[in-house]
mmCIF file of C-alpha atoms and ligand atoms in Angstrom:
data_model
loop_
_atom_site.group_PDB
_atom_site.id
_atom_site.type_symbol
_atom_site.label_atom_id
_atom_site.label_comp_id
_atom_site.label_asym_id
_atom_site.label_seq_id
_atom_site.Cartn_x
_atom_site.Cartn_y
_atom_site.Cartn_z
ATOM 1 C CA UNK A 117 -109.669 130.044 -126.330
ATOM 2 C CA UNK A 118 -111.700 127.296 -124.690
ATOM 3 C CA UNK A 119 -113.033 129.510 -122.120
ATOM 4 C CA UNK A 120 -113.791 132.277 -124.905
ATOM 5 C CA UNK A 121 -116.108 129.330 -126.802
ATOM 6 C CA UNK A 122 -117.846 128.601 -123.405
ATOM 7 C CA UNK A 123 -118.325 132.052 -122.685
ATOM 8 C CA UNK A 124 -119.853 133.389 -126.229
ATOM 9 C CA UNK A 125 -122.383 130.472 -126.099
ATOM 10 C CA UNK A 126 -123.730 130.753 -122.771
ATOM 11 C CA UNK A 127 -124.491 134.684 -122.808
ATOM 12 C CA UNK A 128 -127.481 134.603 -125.229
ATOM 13 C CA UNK A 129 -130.453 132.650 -122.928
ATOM 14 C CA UNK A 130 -133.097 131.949 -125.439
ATOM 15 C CA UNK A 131 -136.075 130.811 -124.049
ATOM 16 C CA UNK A 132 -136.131 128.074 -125.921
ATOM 17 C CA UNK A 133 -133.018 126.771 -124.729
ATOM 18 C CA UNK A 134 -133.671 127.929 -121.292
ATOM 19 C CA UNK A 135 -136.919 124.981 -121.278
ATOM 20 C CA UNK A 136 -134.677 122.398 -122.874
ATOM 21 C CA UNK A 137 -131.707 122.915 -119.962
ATOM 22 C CA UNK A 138 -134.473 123.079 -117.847
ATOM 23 C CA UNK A 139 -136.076 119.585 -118.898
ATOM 24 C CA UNK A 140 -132.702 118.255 -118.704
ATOM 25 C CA UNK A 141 -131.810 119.300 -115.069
ATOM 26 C CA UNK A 142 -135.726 118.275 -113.991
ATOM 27 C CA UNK A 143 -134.628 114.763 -115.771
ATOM 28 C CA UNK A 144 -131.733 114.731 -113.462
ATOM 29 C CA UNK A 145 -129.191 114.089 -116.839
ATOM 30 C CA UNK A 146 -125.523 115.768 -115.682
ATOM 31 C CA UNK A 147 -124.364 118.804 -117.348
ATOM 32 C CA UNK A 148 -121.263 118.628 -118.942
ATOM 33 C CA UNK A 149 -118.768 121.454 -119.901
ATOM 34 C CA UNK A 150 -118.995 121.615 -123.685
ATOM 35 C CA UNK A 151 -122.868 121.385 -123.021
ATOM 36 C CA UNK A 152 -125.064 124.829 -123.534
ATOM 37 C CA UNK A 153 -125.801 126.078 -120.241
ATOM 38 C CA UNK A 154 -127.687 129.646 -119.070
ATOM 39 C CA UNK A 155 -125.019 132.436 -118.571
ATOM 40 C CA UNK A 156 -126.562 132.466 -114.711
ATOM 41 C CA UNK A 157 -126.052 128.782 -114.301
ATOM 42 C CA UNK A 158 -122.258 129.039 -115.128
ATOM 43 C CA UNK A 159 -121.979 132.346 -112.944
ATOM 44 C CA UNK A 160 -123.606 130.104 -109.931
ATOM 45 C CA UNK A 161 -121.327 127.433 -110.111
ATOM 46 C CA UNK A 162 -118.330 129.313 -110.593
ATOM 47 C CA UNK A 163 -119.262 131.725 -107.603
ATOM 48 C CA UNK A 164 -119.881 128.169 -105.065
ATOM 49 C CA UNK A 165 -117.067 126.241 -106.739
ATOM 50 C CA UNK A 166 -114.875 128.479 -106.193
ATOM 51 C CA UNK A 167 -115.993 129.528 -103.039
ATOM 52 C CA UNK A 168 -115.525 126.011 -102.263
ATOM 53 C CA UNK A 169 -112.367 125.855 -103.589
ATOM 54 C CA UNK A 170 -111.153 128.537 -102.238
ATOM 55 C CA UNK A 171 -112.451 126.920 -98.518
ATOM 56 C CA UNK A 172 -110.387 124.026 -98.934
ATOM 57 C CA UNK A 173 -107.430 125.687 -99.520
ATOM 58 C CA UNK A 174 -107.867 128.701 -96.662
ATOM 59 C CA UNK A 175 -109.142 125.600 -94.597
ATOM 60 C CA UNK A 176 -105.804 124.302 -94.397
ATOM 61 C CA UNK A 177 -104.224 127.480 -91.793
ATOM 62 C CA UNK A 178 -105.949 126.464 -88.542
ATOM 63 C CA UNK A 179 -105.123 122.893 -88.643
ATOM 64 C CA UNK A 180 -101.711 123.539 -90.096
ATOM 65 C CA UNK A 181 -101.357 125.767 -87.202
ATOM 66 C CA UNK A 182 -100.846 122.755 -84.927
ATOM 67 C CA UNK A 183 -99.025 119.910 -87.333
ATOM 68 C CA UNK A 184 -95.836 120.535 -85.248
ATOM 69 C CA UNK A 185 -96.953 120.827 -81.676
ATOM 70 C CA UNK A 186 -99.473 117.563 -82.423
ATOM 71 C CA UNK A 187 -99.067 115.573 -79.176
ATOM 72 C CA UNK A 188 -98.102 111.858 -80.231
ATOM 73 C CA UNK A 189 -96.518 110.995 -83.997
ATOM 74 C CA UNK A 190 -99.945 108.981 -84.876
ATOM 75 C CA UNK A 191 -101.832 112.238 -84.303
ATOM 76 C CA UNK A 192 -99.329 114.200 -86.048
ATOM 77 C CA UNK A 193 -99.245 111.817 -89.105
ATOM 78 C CA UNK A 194 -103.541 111.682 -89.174
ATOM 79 C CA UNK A 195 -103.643 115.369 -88.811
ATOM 80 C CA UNK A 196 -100.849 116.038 -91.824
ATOM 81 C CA UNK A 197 -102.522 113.752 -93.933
ATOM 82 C CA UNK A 198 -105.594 115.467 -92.885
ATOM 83 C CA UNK A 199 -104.451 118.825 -94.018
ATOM 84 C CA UNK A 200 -102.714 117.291 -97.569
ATOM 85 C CA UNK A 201 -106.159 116.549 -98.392
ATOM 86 C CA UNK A 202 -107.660 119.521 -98.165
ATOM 87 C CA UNK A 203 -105.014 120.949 -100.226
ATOM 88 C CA UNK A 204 -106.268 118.294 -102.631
ATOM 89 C CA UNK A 205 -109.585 119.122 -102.446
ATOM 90 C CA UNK A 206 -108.965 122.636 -103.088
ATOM 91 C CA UNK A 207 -106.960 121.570 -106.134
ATOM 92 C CA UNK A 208 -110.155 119.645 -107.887
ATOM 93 C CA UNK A 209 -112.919 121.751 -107.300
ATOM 94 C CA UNK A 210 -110.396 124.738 -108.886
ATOM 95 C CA UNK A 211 -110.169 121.516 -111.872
ATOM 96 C CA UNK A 212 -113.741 121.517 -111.640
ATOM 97 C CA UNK A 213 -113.952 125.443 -112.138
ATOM 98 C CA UNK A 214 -112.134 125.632 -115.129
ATOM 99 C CA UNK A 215 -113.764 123.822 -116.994
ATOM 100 C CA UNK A 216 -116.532 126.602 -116.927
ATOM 101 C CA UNK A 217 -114.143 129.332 -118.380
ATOM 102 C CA UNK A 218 -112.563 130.551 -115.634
ATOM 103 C CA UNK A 219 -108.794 130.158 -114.707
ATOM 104 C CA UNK A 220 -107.500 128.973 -111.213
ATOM 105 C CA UNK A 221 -105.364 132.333 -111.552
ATOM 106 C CA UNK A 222 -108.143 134.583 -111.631
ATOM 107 C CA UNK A 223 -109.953 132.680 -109.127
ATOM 108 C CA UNK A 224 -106.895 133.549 -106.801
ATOM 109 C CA UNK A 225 -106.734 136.972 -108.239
ATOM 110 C CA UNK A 226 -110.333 137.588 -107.029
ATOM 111 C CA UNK A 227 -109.817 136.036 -103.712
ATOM 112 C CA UNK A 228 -107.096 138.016 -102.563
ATOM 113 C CA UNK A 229 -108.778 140.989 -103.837
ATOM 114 C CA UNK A 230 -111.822 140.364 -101.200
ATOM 115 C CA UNK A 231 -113.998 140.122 -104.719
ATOM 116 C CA UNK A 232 -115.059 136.162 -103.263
ATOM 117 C CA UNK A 233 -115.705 134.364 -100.207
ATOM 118 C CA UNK A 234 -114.670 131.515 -98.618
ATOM 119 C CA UNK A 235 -115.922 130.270 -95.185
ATOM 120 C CA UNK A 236 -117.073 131.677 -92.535
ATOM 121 C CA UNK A 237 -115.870 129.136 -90.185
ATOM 122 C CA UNK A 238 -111.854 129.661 -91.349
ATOM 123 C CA UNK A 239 -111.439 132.853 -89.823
ATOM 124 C CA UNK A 240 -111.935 131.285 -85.972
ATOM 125 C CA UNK A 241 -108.599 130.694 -84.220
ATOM 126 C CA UNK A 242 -107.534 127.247 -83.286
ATOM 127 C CA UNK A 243 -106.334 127.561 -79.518
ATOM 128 C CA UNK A 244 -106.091 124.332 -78.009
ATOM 129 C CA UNK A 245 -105.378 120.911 -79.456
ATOM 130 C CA UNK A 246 -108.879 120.080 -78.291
ATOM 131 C CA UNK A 247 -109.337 122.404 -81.614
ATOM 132 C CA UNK A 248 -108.207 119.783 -83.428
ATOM 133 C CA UNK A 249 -111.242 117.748 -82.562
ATOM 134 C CA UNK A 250 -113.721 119.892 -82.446
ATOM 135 C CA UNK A 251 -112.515 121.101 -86.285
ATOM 136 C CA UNK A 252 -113.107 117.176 -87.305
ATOM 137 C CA UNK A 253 -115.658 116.497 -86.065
ATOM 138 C CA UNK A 254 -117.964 119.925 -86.131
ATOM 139 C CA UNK A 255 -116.497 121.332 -89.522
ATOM 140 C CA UNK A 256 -115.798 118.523 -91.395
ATOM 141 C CA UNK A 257 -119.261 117.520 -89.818
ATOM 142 C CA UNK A 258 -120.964 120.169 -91.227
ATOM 143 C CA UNK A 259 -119.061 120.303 -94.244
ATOM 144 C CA UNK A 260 -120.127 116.209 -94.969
ATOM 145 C CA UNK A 261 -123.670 117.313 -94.450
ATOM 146 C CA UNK A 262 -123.484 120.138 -96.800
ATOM 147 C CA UNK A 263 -121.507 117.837 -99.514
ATOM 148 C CA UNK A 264 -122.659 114.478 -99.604
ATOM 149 C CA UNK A 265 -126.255 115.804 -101.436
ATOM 150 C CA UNK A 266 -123.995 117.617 -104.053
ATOM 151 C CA UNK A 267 -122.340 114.193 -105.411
ATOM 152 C CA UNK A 268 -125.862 114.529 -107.083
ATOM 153 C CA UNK A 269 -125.484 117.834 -107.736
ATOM 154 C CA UNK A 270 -126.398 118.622 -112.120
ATOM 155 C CA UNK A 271 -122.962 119.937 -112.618
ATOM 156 C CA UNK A 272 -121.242 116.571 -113.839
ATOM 157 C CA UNK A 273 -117.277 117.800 -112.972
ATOM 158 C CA UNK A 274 -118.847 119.348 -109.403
ATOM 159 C CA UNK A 275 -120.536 116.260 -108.466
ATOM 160 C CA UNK A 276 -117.787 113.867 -109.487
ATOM 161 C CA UNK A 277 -115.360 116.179 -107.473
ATOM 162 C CA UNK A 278 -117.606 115.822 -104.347
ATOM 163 C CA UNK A 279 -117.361 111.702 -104.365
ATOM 164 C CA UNK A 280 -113.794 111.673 -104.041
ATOM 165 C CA UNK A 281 -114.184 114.748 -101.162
ATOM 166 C CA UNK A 282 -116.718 113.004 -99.584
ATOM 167 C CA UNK A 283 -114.928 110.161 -98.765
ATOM 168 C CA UNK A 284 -111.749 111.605 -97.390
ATOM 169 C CA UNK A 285 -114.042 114.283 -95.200
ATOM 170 C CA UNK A 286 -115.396 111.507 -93.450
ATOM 171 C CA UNK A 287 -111.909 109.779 -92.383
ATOM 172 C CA UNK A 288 -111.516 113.823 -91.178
ATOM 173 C CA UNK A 289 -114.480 113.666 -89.205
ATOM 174 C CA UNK A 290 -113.575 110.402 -87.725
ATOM 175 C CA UNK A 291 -110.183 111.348 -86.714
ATOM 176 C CA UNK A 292 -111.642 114.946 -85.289
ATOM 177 C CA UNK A 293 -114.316 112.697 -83.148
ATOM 178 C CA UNK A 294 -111.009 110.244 -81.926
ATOM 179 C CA UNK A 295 -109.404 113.175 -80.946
ATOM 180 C CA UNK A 296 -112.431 114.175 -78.794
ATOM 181 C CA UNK A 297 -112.743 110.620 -77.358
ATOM 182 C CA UNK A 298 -109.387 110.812 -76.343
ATOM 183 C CA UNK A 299 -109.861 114.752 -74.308
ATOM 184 C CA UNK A 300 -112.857 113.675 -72.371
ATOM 185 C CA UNK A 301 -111.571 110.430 -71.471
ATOM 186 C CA UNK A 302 -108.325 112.033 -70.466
ATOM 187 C CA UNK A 303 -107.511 114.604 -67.574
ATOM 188 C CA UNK A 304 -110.782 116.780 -66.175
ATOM 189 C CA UNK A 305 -108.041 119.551 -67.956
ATOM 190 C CA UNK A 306 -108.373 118.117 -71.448
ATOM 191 C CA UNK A 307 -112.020 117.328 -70.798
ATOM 192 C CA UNK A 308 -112.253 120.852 -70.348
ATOM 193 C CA UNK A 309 -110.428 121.747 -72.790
ATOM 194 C CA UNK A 310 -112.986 119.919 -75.201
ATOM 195 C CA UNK A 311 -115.840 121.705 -73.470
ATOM 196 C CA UNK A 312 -114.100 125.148 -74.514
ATOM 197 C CA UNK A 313 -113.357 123.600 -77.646
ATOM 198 C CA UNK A 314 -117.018 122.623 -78.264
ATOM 199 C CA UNK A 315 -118.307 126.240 -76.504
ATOM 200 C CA UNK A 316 -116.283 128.028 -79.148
ATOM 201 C CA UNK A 317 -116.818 126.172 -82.444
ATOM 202 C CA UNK A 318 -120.386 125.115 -82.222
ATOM 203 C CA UNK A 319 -122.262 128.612 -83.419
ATOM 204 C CA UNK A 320 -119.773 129.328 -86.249
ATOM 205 C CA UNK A 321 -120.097 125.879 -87.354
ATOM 206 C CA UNK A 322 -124.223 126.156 -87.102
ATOM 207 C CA UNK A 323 -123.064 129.678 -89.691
ATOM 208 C CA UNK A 324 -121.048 127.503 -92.198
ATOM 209 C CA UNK A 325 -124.529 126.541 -93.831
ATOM 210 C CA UNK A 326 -124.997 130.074 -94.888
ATOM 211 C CA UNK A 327 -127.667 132.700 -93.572
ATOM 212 C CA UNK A 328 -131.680 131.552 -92.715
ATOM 213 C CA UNK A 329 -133.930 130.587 -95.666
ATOM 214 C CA UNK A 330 -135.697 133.775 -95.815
ATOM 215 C CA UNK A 331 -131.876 135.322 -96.083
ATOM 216 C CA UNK A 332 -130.609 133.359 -98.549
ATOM 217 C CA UNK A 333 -130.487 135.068 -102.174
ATOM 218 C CA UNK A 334 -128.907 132.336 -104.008
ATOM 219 C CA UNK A 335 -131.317 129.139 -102.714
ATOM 220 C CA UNK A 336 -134.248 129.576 -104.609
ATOM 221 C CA UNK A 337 -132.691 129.326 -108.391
ATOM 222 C CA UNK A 338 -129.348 127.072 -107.218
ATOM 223 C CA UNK A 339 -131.956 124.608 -105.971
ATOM 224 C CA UNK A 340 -133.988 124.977 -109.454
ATOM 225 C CA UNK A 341 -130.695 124.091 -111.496
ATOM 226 C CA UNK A 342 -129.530 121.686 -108.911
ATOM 227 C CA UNK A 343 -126.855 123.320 -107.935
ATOM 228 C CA UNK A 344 -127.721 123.035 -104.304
ATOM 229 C CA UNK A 345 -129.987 119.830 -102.817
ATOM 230 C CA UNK A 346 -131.082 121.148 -100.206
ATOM 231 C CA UNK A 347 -131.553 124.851 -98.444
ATOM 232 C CA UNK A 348 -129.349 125.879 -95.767
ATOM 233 C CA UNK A 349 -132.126 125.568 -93.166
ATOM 234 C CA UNK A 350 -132.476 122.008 -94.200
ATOM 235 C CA UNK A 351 -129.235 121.011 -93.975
ATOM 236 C CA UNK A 352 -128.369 123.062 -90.369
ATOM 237 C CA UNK A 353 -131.189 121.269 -88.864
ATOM 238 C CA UNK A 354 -129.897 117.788 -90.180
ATOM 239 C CA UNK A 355 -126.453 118.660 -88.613
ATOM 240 C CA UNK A 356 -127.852 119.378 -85.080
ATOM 241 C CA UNK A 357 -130.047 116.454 -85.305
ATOM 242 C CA UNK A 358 -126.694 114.643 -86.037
ATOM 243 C CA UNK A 359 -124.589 116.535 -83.555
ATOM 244 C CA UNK A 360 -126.797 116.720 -80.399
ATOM 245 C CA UNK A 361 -126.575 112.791 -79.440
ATOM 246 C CA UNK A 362 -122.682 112.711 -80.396
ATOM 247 C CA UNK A 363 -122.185 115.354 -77.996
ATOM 248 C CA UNK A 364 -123.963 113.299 -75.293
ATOM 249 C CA UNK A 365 -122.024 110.420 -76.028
ATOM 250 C CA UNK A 366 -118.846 112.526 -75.250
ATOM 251 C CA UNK A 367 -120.438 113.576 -72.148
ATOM 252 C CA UNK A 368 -120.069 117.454 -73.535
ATOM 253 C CA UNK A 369 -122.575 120.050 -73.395
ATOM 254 C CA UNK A 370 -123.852 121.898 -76.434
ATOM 255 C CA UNK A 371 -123.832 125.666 -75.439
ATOM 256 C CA UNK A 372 -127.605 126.098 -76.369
ATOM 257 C CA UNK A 373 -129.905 125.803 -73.100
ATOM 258 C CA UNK A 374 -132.534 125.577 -75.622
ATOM 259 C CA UNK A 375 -131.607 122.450 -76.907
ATOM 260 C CA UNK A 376 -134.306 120.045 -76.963
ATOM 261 C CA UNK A 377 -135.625 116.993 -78.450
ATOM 262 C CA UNK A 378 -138.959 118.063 -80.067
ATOM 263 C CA UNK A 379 -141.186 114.889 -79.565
ATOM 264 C CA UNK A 380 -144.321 116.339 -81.790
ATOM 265 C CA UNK A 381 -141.604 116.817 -84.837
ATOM 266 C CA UNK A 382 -138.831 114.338 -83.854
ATOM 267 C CA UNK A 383 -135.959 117.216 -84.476
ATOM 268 C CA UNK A 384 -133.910 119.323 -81.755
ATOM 269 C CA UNK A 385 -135.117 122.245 -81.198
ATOM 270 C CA UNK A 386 -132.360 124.682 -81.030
ATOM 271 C CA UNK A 387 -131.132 128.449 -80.938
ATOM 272 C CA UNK A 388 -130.251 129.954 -83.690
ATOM 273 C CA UNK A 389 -126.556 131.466 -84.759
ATOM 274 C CA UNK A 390 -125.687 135.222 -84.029
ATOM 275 C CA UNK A 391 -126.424 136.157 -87.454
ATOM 276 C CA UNK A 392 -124.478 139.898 -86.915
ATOM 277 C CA UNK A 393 -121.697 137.841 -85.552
ATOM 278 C CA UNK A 394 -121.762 136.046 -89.251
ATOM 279 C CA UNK A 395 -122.345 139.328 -91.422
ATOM 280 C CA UNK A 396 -119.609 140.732 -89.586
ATOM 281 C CA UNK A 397 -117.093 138.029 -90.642
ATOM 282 C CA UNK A 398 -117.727 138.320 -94.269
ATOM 283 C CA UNK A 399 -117.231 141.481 -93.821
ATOM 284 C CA UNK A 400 -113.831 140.504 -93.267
ATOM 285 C CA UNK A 401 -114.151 141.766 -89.201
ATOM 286 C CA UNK A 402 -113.633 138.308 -87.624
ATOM 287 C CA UNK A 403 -110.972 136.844 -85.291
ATOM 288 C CA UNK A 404 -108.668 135.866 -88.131
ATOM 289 C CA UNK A 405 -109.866 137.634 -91.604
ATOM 290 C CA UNK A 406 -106.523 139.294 -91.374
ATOM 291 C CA UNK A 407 -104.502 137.076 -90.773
ATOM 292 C CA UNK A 408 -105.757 134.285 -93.089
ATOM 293 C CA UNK A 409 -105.968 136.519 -96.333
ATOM 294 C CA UNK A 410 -102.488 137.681 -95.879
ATOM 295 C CA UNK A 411 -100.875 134.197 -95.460
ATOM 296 C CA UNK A 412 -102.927 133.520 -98.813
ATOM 297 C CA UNK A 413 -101.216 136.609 -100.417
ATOM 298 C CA UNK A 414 -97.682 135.832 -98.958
ATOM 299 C CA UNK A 415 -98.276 132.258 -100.225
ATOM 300 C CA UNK A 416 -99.591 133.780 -103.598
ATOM 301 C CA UNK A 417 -96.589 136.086 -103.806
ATOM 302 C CA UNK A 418 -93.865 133.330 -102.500
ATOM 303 C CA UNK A 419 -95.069 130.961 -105.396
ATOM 304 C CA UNK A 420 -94.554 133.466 -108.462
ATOM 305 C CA UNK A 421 -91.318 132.543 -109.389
ATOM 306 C CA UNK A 422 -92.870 128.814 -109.715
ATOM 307 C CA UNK A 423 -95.637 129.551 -111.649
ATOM 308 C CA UNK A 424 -93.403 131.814 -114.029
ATOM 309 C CA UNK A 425 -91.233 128.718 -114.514
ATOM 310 C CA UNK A 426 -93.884 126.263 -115.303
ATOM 311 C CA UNK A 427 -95.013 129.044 -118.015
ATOM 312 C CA UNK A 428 -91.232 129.492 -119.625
ATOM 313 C CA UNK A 429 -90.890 125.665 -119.577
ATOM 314 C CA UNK A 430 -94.125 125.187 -121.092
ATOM 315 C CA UNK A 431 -93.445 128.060 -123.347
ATOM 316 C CA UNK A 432 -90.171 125.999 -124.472
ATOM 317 C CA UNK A 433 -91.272 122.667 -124.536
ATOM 318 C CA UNK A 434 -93.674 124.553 -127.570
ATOM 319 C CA UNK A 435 -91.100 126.265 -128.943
ATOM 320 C CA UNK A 436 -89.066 123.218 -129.613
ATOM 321 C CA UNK A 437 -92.098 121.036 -131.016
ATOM 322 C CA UNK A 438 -92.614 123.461 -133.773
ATOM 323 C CA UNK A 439 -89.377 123.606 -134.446
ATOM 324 C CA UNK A 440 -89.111 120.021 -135.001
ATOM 325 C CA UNK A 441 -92.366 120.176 -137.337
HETATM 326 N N1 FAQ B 81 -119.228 131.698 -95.344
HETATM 327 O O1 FAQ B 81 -127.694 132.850 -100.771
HETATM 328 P P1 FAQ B 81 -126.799 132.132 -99.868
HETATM 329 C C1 FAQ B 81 -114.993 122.741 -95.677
HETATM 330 C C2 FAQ B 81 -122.567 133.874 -98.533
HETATM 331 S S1 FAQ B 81 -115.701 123.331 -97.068
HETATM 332 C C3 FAQ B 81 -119.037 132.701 -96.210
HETATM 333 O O2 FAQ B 81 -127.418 131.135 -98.974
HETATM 334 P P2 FAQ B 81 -125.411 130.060 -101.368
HETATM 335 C C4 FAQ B 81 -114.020 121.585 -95.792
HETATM 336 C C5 FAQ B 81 -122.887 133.379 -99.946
HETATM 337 O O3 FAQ B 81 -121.693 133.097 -100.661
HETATM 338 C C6 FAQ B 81 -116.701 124.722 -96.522
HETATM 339 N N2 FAQ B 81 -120.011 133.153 -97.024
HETATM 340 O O4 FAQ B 81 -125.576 131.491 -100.703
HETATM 341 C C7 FAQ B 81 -112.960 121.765 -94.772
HETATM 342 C C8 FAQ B 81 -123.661 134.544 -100.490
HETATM 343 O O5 FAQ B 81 -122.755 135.611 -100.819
HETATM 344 P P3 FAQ B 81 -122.379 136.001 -102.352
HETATM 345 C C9 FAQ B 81 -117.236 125.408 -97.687
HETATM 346 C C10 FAQ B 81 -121.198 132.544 -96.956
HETATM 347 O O6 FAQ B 81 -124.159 130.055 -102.149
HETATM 348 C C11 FAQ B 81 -113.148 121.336 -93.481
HETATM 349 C C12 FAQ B 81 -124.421 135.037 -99.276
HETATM 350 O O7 FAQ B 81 -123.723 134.582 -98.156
HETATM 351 N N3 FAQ B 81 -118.286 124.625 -98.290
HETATM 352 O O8 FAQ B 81 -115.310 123.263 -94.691
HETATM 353 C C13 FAQ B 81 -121.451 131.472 -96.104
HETATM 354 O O9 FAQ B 81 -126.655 129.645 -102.070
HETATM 355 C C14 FAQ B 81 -112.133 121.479 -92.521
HETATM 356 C C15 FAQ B 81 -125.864 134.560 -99.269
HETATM 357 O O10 FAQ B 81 -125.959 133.159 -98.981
HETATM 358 C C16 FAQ B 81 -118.867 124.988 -99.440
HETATM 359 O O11 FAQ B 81 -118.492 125.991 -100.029
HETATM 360 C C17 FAQ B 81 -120.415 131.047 -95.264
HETATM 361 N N4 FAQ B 81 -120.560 130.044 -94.384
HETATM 362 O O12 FAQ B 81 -125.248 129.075 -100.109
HETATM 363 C C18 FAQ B 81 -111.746 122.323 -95.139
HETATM 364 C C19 FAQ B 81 -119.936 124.055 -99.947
HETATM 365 N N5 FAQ B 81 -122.734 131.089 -96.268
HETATM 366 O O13 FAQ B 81 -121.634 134.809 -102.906
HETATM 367 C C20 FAQ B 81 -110.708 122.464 -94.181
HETATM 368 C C21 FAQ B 81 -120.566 124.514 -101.228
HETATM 369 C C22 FAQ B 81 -123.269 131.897 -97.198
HETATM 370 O O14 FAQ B 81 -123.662 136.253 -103.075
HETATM 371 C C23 FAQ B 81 -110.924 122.038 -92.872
HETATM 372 N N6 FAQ B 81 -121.295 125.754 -101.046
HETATM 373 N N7 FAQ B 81 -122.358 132.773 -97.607
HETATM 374 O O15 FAQ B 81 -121.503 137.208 -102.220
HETATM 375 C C24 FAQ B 81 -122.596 125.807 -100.689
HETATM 376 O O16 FAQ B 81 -123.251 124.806 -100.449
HETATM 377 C C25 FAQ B 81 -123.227 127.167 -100.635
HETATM 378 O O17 FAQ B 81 -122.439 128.073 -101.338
HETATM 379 C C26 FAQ B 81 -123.467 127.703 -99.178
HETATM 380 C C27 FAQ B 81 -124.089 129.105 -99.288
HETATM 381 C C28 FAQ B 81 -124.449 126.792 -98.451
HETATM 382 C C29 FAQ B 81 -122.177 127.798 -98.397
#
């Protein structure tokens, strides 16, 4: 009913109202959900919330991959509670997608049915425990980068979601770049072991900001509404500049001969991603496409009889209040 209301509002985009929303966003004032908002604009966020969303939760395989065969019981407890957040994560932003019209449900439904994304980046094995680190600190790395502009984001929910992320990502981070600490100051195995680590997850984690500025078909309008802060150029350059001296620190070596410090514009220079290697994964040919959508579905599937239970309790708990009236 709620999401019926939202809905019928938002399809007509009067001029008129178009300007006003407009003013508003250019006035940086939050949008909230009962507000009147351009059909597009809900489409948008719906299509990156849940994209988001649906990150978080997918997110979760790799590293849950190694919870039991973490080496020591600190690193198994940081890397648990590392996961458990991401499963929260996932659960707010699909909080924050509702409350544009859309159910967490058919969110799920259109996940498993290949009709939306999530990241690139999930469907890379994990094969070492170095993987551990490098996931910290290069994917929640990138992912920080990528989130902390959209606490200011104009979608009020959205943007109060991302504080809360925010701040657990960067304990992930830390505890990824710990883990890293610990390889390359341990045997020359496990310091290779990081190297491999590093060799395998630094391109897809360049790809996790989306395609090139001059590829990107969303950038243009999401940065107009304020959707997104920044383009995904901006923010992939901001992640190497980040990256490179971290890596140095380690004593690692990014796999990029071309890596330079640019004196003249005070950036790294630096190669860019494979970009068929990226189209290919979204096109659901990557290492672990497979794999990771039918653990969702089994998941999906395995859950049923909960969600029908919450529904017939529900459905009772209703019964017996009118009942009482
Ligand atoms: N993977 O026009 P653009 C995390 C698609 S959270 C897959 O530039 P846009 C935490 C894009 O959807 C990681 N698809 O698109 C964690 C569009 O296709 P569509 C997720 C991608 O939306 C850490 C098409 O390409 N973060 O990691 C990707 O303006 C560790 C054209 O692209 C977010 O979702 C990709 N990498 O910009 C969890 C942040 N890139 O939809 C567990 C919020 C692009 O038209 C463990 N999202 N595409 O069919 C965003 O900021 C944006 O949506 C971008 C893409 C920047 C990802």
């Amino acid at each position: 009913m709620y999401a019926q209301m939202i809905k019928s509002e938002a399809t007509e985009d009067d001029p008129e109202k178009l300007a006003a929303f407009q003013a508003r966003i250019d006035a940086g004032e939050k949008i909230e959900p009962k507000d009147w908002m351009p059909e597009g604009y809900r489409k948008t966020l719906i299509r990156q919330i849940g994209q988001h969303a649906h990150s978080e939760i997918v997110g979760q395989l790799p590293e849950g991959n190694w919870i039991t065969r973490a080496p020591t019981l600190e690193r198994k407890a940081n890397l648990l509670a590392k996961v458990q957040d991401e499963a929260g994560h996932g659960l707010y932003l699909y909080c924050a997608a509702e409350t544009l019209g859309v159910s967490r449900d058919d969110l799920t439904e259109q996940l498993l049915s290949g009709r939306m994304k999530y990241s690139s980046i999930f469907n890379y094995p994990t094969l070492t425990w170095a993987d551990m680190g490098a996931v910290g600190w290069l994917v929640d790395g990138a992912a920080i980068m990528n989130q902390v502009p959209l606490q200011r984001t104009s979608y009020g929910p959205y943007a109060r979601a991302m504080v809360r992320i925010c701040k657990e990502e960067s304990f992930h981070q830390r505890q990824g770049f710990h883990i890293m600490m610990a390889m390359v100051n341990g045997t020359p195995e496990q310091k290779r072991m990081a190297q491999d680590a590093l060799n395998r997850f630094w391109y897809p984690a360049l790809m996790m900001f989306g395609p090139s500025d001059k590829d990107s078909v969303h950038s243009a309008q999401s940065m107009k509404w304020r959707i997104k802060m920044n383009t995904n150029d901006e923010l992939r350059q901001k992640f190497v500049d980040e990256t490179a001296p971290q890596a140095a620190y380690l004593g690692l070596t990014i796999p990029d001969e071309a890596l330079t410090l640019n004196e003249d514009t005070g950036h790294y220079d630096f190669t860019q991603p494979d970009w068929s290697e990226f189209h290919d994964v979204l096109a659901d040919n990557g290492p672990c496409n497979v794999e990771r959508m039918s653990a969702r579905q089994k998941a999906w599937d395995d859950g049923a009889w909960v969600r029908d239970a919450m529904v017939a309790h529900a459905e009772k708990k209703r019964a017996r209040k009118v009942a009482a009236e």
